[in-house]
mmCIF file of C-alpha atoms in Angstrom:
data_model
loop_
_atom_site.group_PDB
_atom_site.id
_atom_site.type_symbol
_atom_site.label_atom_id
_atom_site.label_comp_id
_atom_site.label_asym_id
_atom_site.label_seq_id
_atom_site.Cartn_x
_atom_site.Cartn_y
_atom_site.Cartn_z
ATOM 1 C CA UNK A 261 113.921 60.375 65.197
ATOM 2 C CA UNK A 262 113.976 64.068 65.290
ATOM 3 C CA UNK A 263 111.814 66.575 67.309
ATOM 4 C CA UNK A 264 111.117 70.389 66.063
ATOM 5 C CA UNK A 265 109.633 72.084 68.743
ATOM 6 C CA UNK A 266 108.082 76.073 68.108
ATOM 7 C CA UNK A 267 107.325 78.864 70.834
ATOM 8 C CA UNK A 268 106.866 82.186 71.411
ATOM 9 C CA UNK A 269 103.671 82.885 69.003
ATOM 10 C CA UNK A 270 100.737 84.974 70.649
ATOM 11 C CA UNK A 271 98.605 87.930 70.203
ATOM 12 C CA UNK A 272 100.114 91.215 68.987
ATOM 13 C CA UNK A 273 98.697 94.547 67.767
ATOM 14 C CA UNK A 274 99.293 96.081 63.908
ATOM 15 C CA UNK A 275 102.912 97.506 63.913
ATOM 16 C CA UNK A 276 103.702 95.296 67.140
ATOM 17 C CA UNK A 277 106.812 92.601 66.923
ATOM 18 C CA UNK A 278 107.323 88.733 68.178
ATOM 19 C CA UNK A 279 110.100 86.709 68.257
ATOM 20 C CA UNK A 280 109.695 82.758 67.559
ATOM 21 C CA UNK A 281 111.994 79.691 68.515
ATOM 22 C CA UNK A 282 112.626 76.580 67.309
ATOM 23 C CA UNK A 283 114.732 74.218 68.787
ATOM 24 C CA UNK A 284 115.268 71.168 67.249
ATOM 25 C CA UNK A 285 116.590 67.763 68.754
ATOM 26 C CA UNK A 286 117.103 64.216 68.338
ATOM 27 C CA UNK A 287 119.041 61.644 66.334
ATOM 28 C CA UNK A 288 120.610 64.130 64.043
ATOM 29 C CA UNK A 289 124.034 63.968 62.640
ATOM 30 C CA UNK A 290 123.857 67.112 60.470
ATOM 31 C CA UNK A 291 121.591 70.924 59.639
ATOM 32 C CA UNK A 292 121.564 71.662 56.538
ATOM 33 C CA UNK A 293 118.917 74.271 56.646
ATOM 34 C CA UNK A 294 116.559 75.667 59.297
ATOM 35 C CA UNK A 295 113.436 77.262 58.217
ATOM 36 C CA UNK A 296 109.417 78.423 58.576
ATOM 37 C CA UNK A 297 106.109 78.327 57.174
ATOM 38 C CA UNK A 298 103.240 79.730 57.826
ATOM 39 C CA UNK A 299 99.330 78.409 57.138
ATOM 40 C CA UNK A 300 96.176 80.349 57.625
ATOM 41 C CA UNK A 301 92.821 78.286 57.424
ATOM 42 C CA UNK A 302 91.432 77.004 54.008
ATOM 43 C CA UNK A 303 95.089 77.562 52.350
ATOM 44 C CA UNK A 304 97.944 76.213 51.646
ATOM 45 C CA UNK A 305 101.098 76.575 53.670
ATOM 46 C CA UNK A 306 103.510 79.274 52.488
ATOM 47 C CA UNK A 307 107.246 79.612 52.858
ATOM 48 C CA UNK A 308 108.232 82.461 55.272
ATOM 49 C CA UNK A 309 111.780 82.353 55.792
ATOM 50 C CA UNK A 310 115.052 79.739 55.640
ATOM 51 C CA UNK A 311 118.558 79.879 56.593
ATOM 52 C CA UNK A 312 121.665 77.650 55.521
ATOM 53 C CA UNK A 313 123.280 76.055 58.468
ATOM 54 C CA UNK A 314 126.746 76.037 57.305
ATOM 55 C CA UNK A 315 127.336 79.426 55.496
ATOM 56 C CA UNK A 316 124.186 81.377 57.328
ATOM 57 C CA UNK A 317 122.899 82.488 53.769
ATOM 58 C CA UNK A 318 118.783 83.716 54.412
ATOM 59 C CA UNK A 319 116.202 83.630 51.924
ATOM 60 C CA UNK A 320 112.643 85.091 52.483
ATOM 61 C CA UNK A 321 109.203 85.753 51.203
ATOM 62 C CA UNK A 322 108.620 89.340 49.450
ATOM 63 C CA UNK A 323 105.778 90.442 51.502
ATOM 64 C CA UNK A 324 107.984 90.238 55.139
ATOM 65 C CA UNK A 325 111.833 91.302 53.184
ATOM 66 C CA UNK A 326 112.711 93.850 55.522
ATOM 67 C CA UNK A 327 110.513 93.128 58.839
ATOM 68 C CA UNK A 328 111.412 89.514 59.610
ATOM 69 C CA UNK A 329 114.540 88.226 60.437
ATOM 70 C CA UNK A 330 115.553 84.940 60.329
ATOM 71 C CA UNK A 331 118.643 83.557 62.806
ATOM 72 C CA UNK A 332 120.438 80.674 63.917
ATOM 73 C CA UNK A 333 122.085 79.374 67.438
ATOM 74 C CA UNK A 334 124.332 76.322 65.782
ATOM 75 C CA UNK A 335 125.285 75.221 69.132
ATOM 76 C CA UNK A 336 121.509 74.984 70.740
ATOM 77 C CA UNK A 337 120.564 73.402 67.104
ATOM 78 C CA UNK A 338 117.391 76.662 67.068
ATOM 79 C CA UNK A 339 116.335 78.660 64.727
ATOM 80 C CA UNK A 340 114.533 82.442 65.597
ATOM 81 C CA UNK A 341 112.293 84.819 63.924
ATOM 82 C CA UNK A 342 111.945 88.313 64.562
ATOM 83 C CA UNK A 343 109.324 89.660 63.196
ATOM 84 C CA UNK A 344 108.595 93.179 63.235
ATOM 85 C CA UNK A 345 106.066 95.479 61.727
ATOM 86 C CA UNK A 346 103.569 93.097 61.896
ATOM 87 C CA UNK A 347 100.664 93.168 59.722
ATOM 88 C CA UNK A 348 96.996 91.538 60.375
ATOM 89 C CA UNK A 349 97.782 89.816 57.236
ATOM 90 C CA UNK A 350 100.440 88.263 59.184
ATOM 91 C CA UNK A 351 98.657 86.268 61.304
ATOM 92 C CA UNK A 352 98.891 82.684 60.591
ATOM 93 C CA UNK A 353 99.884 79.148 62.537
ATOM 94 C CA UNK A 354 103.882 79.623 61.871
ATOM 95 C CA UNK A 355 105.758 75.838 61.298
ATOM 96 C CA UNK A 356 109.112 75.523 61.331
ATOM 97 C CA UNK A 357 110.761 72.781 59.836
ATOM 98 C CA UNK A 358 114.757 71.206 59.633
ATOM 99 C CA UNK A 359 116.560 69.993 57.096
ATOM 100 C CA UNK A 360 118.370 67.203 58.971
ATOM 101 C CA UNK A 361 120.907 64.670 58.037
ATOM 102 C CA UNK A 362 120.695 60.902 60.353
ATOM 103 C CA UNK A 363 122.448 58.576 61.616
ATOM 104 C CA UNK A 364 120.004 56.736 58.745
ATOM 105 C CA UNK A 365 118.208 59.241 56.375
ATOM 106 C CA UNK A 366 118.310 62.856 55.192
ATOM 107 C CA UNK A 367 114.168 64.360 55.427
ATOM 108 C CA UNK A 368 112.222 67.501 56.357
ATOM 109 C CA UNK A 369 110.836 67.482 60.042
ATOM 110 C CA UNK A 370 107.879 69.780 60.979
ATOM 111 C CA UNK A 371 107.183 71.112 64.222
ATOM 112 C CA UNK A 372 103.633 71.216 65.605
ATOM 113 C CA UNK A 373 103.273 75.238 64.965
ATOM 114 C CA UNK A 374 102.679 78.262 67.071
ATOM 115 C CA UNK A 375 99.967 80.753 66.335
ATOM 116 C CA UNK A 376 100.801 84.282 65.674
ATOM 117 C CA UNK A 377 97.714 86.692 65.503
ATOM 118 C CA UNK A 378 97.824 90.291 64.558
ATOM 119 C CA UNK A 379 94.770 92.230 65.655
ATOM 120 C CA UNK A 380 93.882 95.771 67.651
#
């Protein structure tokens, strides 16, 4: 099995930054991509930010192009967000999630989340 664990959420003020981990371990023979989500209550989750393992090519949501960062230790097998310029809107239970090949299947693993509030 694999484990996707997330840290490093808390309680920020507007215009304030954060950094998240997420390490991931386990029976895995491959990353393909490393990634995170973000849920607020009543709605759905929403993609926040991914990167490829292999080639390091990012992709992120409009609304946070230009204050988040997403980055990747291959080695460690964890994936970081900096986030910067954060926004109350911002504040949500962040996910992160793997893309992860097995010694027996390829499937998404979700870590338990870390909350990330945005408030003066």
């Amino acid at each position: 099995q694999v484990q996707v664990v997330e840290s490093g959420g808390g309680l920020v003020e507007p215009g304030g930054s954060l950094r998240l981990s997420c390490a991931a371990s386990g029976s895995i023979f491959s990353i393909y991509s490393m990634g995170w989500s973000r849920q607020v209550p009543g709605k759905g989750r929403e993609f926040v930010a991914n990167i490829r393992w292999s080639g390091g090519t990012t992709y992120y949501l409009d609304s946070v192009k230009g204050r988040f960062t997403i980055s990747r230790d291959n080695a460690k097998n964890t994936v970081y967000l900096q986030m910067d310029s954060l926004k109350p809107e911002d504040s949500a239970v962040y996910y992160c999630y793997t893309n992860t090949g097995s010694a027996t299947a390829i499937a998404k693993y979700w870590g338990q989340g870390t909350q990330v509030t945005v408030s003066s």
